[in-house]
mmCIF file of C-alpha atoms in Angstrom:
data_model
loop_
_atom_site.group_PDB
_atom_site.id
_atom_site.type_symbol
_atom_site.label_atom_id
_atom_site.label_comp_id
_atom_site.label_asym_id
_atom_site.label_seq_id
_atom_site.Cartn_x
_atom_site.Cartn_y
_atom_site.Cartn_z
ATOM 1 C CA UNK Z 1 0.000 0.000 0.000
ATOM 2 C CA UNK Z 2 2.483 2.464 0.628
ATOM 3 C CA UNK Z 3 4.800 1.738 -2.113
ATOM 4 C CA UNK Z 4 1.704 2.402 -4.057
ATOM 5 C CA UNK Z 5 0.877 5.665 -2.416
ATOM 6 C CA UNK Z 6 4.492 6.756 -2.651
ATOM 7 C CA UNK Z 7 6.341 4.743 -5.270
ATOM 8 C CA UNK Z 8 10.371 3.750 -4.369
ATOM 9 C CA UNK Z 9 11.957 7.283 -4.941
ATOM 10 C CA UNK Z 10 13.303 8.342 -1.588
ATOM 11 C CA UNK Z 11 12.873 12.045 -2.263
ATOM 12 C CA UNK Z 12 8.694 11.664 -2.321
ATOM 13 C CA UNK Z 13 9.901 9.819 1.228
ATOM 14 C CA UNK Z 14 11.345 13.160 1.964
ATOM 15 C CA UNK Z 15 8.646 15.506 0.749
ATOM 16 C CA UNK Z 16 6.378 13.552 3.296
ATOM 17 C CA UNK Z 17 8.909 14.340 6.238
ATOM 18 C CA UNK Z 18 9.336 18.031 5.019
ATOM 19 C CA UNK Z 19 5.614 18.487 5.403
ATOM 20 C CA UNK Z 20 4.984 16.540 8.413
ATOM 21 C CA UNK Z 21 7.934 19.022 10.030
ATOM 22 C CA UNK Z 22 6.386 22.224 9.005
ATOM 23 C CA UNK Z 23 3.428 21.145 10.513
ATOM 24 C CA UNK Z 24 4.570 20.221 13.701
ATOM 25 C CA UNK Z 25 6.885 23.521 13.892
ATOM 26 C CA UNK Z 26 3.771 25.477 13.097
ATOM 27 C CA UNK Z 27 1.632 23.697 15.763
ATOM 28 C CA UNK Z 28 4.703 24.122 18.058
ATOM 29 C CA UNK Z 29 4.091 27.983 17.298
ATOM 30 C CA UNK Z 30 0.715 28.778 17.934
ATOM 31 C CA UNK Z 31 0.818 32.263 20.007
ATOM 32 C CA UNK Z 32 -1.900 31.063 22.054
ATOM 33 C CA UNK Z 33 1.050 29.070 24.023
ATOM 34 C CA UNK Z 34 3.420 32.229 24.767
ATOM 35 C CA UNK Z 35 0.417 34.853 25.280
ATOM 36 C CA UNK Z 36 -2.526 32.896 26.800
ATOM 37 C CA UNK Z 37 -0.821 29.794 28.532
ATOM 38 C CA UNK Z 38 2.304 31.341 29.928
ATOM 39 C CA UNK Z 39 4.888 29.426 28.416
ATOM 40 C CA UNK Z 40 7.919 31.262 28.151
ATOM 41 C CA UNK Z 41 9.082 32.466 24.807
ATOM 42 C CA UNK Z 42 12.246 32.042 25.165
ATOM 43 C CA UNK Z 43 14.535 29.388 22.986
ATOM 44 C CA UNK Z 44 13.916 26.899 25.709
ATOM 45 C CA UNK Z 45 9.990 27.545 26.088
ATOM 46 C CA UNK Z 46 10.155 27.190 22.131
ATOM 47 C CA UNK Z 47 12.056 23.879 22.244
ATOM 48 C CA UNK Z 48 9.846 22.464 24.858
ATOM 49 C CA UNK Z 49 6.750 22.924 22.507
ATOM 50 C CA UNK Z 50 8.564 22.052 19.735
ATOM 51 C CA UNK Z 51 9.284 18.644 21.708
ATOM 52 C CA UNK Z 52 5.672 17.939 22.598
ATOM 53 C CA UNK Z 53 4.548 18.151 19.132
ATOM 54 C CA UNK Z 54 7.459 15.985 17.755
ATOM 55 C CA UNK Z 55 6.669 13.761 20.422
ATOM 56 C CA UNK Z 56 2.678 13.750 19.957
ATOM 57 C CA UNK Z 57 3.877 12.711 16.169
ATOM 58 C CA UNK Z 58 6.373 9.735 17.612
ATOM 59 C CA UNK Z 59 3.317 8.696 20.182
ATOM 60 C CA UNK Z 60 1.188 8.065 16.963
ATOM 61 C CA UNK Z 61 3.848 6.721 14.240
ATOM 62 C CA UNK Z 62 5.138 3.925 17.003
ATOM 63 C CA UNK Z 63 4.766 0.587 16.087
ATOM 64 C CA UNK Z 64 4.468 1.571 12.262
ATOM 65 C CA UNK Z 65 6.341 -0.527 9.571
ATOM 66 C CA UNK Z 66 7.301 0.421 6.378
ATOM 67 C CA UNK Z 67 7.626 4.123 5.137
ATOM 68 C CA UNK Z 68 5.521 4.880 8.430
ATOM 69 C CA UNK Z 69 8.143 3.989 10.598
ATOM 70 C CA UNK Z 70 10.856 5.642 7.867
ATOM 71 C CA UNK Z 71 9.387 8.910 8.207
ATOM 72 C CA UNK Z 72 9.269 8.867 11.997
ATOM 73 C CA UNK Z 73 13.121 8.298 11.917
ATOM 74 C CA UNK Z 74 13.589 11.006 9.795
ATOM 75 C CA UNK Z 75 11.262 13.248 11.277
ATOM 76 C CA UNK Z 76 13.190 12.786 14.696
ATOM 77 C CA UNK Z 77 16.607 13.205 12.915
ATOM 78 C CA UNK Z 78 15.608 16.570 11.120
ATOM 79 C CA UNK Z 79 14.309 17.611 14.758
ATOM 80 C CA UNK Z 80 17.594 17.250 16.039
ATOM 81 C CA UNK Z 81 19.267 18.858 12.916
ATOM 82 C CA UNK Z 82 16.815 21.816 13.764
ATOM 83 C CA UNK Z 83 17.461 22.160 17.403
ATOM 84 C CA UNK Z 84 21.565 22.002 16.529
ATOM 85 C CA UNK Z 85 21.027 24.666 13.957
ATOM 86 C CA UNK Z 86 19.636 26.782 16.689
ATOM 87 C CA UNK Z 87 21.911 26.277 19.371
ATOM 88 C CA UNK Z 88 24.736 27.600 16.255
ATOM 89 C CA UNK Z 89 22.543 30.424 15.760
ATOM 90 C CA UNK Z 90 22.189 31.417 19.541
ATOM 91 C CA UNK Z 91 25.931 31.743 18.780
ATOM 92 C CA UNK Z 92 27.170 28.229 20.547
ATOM 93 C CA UNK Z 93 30.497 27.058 18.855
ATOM 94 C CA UNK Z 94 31.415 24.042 17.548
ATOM 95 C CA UNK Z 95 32.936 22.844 20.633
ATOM 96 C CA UNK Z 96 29.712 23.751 23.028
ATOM 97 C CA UNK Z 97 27.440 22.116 20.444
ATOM 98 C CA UNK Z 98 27.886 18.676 20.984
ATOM 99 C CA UNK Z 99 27.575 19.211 24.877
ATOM 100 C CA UNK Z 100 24.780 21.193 24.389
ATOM 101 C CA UNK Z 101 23.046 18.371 22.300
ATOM 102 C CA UNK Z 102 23.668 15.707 24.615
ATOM 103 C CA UNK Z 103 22.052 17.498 27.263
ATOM 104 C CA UNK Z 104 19.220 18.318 24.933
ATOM 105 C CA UNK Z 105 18.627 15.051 23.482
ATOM 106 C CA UNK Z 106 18.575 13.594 27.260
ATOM 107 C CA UNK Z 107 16.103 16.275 28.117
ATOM 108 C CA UNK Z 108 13.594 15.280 24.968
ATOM 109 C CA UNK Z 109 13.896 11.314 25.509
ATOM 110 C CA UNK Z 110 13.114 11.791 29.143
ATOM 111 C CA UNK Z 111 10.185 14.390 28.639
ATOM 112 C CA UNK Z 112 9.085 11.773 25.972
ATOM 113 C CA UNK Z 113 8.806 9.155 28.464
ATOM 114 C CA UNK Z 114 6.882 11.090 31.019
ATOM 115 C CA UNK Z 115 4.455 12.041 28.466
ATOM 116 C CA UNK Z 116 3.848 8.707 27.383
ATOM 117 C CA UNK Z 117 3.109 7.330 30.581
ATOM 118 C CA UNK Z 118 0.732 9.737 31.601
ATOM 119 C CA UNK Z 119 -0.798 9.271 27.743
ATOM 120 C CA UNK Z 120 -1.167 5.591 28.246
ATOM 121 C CA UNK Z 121 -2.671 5.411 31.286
ATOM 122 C CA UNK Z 122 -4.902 7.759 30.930
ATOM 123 C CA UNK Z 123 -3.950 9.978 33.183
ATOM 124 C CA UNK Z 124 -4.563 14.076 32.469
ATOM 125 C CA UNK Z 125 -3.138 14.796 35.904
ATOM 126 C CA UNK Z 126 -0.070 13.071 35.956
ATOM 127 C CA UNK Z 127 0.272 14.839 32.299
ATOM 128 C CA UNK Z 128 -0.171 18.285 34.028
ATOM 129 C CA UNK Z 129 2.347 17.647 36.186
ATOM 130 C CA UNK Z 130 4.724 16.440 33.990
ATOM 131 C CA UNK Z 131 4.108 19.344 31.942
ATOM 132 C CA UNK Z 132 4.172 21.746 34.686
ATOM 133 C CA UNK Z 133 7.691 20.355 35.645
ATOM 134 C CA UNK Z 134 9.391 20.851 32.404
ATOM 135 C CA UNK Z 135 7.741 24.225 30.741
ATOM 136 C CA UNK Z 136 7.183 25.475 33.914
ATOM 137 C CA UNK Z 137 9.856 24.426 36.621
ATOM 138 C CA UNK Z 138 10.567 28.284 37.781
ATOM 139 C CA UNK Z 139 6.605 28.382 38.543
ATOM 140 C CA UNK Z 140 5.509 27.268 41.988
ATOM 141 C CA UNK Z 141 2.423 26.655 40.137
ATOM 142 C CA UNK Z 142 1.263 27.008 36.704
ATOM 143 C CA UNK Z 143 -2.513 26.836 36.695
ATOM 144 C CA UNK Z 144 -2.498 26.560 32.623
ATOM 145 C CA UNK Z 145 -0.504 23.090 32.465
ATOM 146 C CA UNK Z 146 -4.383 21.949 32.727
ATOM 147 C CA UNK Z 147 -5.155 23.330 29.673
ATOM 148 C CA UNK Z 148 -2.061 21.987 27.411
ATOM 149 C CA UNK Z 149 -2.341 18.818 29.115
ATOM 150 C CA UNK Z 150 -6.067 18.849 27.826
ATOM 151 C CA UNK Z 151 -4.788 20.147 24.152
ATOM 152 C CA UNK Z 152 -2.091 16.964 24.021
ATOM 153 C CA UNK Z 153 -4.693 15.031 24.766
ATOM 154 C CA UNK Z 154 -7.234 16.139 22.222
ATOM 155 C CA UNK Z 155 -4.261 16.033 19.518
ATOM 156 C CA UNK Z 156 -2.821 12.363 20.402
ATOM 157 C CA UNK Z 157 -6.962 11.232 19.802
ATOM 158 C CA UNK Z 158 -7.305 13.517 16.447
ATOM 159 C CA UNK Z 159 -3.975 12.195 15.410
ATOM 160 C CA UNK Z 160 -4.853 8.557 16.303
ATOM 161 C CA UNK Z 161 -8.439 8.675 14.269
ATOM 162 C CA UNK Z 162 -5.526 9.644 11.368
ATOM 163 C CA UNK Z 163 -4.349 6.434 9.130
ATOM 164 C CA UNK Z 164 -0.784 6.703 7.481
ATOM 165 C CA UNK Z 165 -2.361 4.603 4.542
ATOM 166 C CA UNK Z 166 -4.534 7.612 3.764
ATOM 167 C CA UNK Z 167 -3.644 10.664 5.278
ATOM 168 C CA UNK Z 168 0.024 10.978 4.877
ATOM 169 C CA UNK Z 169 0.653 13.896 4.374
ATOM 170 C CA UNK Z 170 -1.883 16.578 3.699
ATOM 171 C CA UNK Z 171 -4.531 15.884 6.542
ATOM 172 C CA UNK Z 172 -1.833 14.832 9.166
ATOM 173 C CA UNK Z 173 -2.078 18.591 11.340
ATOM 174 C CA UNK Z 174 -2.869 19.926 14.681
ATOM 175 C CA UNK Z 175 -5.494 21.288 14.978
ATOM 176 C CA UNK Z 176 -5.527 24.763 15.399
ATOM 177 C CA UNK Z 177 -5.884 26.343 18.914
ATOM 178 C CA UNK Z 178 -7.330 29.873 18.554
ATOM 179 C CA UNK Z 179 -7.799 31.892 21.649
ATOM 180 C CA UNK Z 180 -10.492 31.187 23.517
ATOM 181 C CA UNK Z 181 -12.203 33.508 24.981
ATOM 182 C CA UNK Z 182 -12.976 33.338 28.559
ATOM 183 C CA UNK Z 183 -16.322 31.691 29.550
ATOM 184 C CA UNK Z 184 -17.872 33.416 32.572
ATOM 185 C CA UNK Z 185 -20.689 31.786 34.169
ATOM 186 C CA UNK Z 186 -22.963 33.453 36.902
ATOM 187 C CA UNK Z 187 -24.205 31.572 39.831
ATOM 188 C CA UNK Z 188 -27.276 31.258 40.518
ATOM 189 C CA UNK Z 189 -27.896 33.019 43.589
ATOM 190 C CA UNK Z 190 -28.479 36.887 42.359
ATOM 191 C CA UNK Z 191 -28.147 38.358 45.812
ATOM 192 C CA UNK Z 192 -24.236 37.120 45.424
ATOM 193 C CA UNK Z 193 -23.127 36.762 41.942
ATOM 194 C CA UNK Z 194 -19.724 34.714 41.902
ATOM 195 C CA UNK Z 195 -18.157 35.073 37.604
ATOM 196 C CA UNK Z 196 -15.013 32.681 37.670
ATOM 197 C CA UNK Z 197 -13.117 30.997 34.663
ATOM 198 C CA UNK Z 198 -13.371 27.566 34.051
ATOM 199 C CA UNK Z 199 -12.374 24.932 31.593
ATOM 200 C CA UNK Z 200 -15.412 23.662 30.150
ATOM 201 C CA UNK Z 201 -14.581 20.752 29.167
ATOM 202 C CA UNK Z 202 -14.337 19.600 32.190
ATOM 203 C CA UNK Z 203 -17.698 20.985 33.568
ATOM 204 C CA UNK Z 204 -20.725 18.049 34.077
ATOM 205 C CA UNK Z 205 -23.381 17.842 30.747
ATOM 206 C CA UNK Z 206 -25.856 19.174 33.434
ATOM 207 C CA UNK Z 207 -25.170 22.506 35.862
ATOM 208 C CA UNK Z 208 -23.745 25.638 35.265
ATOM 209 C CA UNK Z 209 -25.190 27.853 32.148
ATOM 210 C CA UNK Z 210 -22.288 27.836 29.381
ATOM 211 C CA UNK Z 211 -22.073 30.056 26.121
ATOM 212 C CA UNK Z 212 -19.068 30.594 23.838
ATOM 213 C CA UNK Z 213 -19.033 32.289 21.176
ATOM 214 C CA UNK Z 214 -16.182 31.845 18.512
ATOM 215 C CA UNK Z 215 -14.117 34.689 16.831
ATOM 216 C CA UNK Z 216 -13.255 34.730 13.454
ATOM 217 C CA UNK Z 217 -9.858 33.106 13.697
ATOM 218 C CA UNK Z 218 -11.517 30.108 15.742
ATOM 219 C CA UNK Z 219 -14.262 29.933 12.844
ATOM 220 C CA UNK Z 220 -11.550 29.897 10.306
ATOM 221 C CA UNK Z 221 -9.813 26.551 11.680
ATOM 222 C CA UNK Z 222 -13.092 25.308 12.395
ATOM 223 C CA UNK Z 223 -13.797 25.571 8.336
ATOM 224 C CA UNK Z 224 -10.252 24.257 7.828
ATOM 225 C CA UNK Z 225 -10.423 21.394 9.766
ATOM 226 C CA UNK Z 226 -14.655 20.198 8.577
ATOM 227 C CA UNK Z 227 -13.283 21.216 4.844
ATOM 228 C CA UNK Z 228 -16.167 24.110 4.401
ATOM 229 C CA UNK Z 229 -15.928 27.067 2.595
ATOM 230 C CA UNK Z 230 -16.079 29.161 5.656
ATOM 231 C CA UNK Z 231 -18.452 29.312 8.944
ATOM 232 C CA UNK Z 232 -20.412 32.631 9.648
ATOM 233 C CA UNK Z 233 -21.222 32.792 13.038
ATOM 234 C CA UNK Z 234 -21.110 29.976 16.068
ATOM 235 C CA UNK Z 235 -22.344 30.592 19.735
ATOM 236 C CA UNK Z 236 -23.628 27.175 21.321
ATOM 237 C CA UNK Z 237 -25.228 26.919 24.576
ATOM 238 C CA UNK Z 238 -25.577 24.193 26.898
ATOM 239 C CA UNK Z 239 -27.119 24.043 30.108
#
């Protein structure tokens, strides 16, 4: 199947990986991260999203044969070629580089694993922490490693529901976090209104009145990702 799909030339091989990279750099990117979420934007901030992403990618290619498991070599391999040409633009030398790398690569594999575990057994707040702990160690605590954990979560599923067989490489992206704008909800009591944020997704199907109402840029990806021309105006409710 894949030799069909691709043919034997190991350049369409490398158009796949070329793709797949600029996807995950651009998901790695998203501003809601650095301006919403509070990771730091800073080269290290930037590498630890840049990890998460490659390693959301791994997460889903493991166990893969063929071309599948190709890519995901490759994929790692220009990761590391990216991350080296960094450190050389941060203005590293060739003899800090390799020390530099070592400690990098040590820091990815073990963030990897954390990930991982927390991913295979299910557990969002063992994710949190883990997240929390390397974006975040300078934070006593970093209320917002809640809402990436929920994000890697969402993308490992989306990317799972993804076949190599057919979706290599066009419809292999993140999808796109907008910013969301902050739901406030009003208790019920009208003698002492309480607003508060919360993340809704983890709110019960029954309680506290919810709207949301999208902005344009969150209507855009929506369109992108259901493969419509465009979507005017969205504000569910739920109750």
């Amino acid at each position: 199947m894949f030799q069909r799909l691709f043919g034997r030339e190991r350049h369409a091989n490398r158009a796949i990986t070329e793709a797949l990279y600029a996807q995950i750099v651009a998901a790695a990117r998203q501003t809601v991260f650095y301006s919403d979420w509070d990771v730091p934007d800073t080269p290290l901030g930037r590498f630890e999203m840049l990890s998460l992403h490659m390693f959301l990618f791994q997460h889903r290619l493991r166990g893969e044969v063929g071309v599948a498991a190709e890519v995901a070599q490759v994929l790692i391999d220009e990761f590391f070629l990216d991350v080296e040409h960094s450190l050389r633009e941060l203005g590293i030398g060739d003899v800090g580089v390799p020390k530099r790398m070592k400690k990098l690569a040590k820091m990815f594999y073990g963030r990897t694993a954390a990930y991982d575990d927390a991913l295979e057994r299910d557990d969002r707040d063992a994710l949190a922490a883990a997240l929390a702990r390397n974006v975040r160690p300078d934070a006593g605590a970093w209320p917002q490693a809640a809402l990436l954990a929920s994000y890697v979560i969402d993308a490992a599923r989306q990317l799972t529901r993804s076949h190599p067989n057919r979706s290599f490489p066009a419809r292999w992206r993140f999808r796109r976090h907008g910013r969301v704008k902050e739901a406030e909800m009003k208790h019920a009591d009208t003698h002492s209104p309480v607003s508060f944020m919360a993340n809704v997704a983890r709110l019960p199907q029954k309680g506290l009145p919810v709207v949301i109402a999208a902005d344009a840029a969150q209507r855009a990806a929506l369109a992108e990702e259901h493969e419509l021309l465009s979507v005017e105006a969205i504000a569910p409710s739920c109750w």
